[in-house]
Coordinates of N, CA and C in Angstrom, one line a residue:
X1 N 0.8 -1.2 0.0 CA 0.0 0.0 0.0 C 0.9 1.2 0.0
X2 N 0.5 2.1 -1.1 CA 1.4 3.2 -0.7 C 0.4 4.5 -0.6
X3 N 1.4 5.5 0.4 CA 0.9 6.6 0.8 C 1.6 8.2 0.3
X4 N 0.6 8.9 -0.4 CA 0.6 9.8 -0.8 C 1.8 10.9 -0.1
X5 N 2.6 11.7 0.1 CA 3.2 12.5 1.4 C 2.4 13.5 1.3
X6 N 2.6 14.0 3.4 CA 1.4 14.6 3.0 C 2.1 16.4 3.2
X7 N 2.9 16.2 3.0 CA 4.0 17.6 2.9 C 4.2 17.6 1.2
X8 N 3.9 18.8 0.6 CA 4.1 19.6 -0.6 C 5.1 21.0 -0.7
X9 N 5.6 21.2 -2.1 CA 6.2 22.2 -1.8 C 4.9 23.3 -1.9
X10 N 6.2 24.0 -1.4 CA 5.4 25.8 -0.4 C 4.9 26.3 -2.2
X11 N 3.9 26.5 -2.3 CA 2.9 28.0 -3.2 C 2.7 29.0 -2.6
X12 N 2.7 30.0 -3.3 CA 2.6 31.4 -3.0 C 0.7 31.7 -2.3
X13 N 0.7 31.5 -1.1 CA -0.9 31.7 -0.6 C -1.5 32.7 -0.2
X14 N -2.2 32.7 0.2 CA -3.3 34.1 1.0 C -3.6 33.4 2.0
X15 N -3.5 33.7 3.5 CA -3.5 33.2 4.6 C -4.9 34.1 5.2
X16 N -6.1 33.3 5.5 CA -7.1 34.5 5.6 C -7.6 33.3 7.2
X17 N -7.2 34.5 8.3 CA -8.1 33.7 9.7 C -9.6 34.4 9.8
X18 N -10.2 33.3 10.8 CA -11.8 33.6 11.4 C -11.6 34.2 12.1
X19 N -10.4 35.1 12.7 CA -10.7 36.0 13.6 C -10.5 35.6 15.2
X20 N -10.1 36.2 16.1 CA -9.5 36.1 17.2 C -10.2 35.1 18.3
X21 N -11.7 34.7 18.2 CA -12.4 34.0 18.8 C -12.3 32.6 18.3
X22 N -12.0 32.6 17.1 CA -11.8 30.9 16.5 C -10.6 30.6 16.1
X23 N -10.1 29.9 16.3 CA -8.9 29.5 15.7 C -9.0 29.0 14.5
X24 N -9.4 28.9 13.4 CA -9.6 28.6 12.1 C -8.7 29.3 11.2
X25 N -8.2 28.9 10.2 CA -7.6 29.7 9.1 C -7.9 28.9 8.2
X26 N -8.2 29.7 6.8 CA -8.4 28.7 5.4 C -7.0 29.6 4.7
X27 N -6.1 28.4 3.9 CA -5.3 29.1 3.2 C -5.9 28.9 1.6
X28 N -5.7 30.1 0.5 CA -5.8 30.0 -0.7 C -4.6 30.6 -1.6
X29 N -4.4 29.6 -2.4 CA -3.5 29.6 -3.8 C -3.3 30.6 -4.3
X30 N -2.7 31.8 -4.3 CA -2.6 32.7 -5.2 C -2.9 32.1 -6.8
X31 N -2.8 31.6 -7.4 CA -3.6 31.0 -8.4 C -4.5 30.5 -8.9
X32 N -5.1 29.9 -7.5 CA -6.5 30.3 -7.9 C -7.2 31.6 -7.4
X33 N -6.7 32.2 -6.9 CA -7.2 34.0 -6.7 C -7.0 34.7 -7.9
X34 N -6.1 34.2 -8.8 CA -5.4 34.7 -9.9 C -7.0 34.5 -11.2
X35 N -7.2 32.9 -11.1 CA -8.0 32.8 -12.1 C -9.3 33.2 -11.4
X36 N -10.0 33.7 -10.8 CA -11.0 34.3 -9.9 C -11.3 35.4 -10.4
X37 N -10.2 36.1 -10.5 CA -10.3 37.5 -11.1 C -11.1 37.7 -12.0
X38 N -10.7 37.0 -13.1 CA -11.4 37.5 -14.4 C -13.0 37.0 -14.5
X39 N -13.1 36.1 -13.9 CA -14.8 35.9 -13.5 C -15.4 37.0 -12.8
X40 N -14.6 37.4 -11.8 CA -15.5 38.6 -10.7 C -15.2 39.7 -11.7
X41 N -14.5 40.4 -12.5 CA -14.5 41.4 -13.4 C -15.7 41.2 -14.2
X42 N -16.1 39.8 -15.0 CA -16.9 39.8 -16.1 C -18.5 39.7 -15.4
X43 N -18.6 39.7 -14.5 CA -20.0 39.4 -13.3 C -20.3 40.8 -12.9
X44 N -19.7 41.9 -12.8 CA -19.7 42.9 -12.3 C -20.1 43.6 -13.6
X45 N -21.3 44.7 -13.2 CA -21.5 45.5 -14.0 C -20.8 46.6 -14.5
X46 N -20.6 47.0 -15.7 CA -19.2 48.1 -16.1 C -19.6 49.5 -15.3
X47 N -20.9 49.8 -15.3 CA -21.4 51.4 -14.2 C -20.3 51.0 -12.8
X48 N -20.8 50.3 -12.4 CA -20.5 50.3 -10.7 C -19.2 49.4 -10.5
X49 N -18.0 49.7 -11.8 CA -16.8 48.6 -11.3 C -15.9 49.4 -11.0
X50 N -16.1 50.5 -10.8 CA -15.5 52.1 -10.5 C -14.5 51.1 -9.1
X51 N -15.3 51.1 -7.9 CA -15.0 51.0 -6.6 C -14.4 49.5 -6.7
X52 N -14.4 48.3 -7.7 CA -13.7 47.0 -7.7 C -12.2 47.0 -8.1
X53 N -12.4 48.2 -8.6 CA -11.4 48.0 -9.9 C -9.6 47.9 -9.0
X54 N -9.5 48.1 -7.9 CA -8.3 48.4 -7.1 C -8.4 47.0 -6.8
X55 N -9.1 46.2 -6.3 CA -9.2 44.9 -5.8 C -8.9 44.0 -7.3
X56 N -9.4 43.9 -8.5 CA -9.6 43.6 -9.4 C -8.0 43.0 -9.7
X57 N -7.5 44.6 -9.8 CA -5.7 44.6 -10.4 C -5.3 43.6 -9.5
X58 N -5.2 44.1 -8.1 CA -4.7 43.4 -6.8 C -4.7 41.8 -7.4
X59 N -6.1 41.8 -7.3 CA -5.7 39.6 -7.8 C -5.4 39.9 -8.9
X60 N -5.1 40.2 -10.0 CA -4.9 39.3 -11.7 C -3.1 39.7 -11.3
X61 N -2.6 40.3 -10.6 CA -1.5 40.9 -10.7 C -0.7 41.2 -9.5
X62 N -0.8 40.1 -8.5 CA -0.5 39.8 -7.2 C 1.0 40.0 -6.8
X63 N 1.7 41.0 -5.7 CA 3.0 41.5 -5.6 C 3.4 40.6 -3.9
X64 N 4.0 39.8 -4.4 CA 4.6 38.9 -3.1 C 5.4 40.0 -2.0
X65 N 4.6 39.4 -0.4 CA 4.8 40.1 0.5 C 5.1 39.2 1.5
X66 N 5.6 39.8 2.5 CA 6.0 39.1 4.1 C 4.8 38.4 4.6

């Protein structure tokens, strides 16, 4: 029988916690935040993407941080 390891190499993520009362954190892929983008761009109406549009860049064009 063999077993998968359950250690991978490190991806570039987004580390997002529930907040000080839970101990919970979900980590996500910068790549798939990456392909997310262009769906939440094309779902949003062009009038009101004024106020998305800083968030928008942010994921399709993600600048590695501490």
């Amino acid at each position: 029988m063999t077993r998968r390891p359950a250690i991978h190499d490190a991806e570039p993520h987004i580390l997002t916690s529930h907040g000080s009362d839970f101990f919970g954190e979900d980590r996500h892929l910068v790549r798939d935040i990456t392909t997310l983008a262009g769906w939440v761009r094309g779902s949003l109406p062009t009038v009101g993407i004024g106020d998305a549009v800083v968030l928008l860049t942010a994921m399709e064009q993600p600048k590695p941080s501490a």
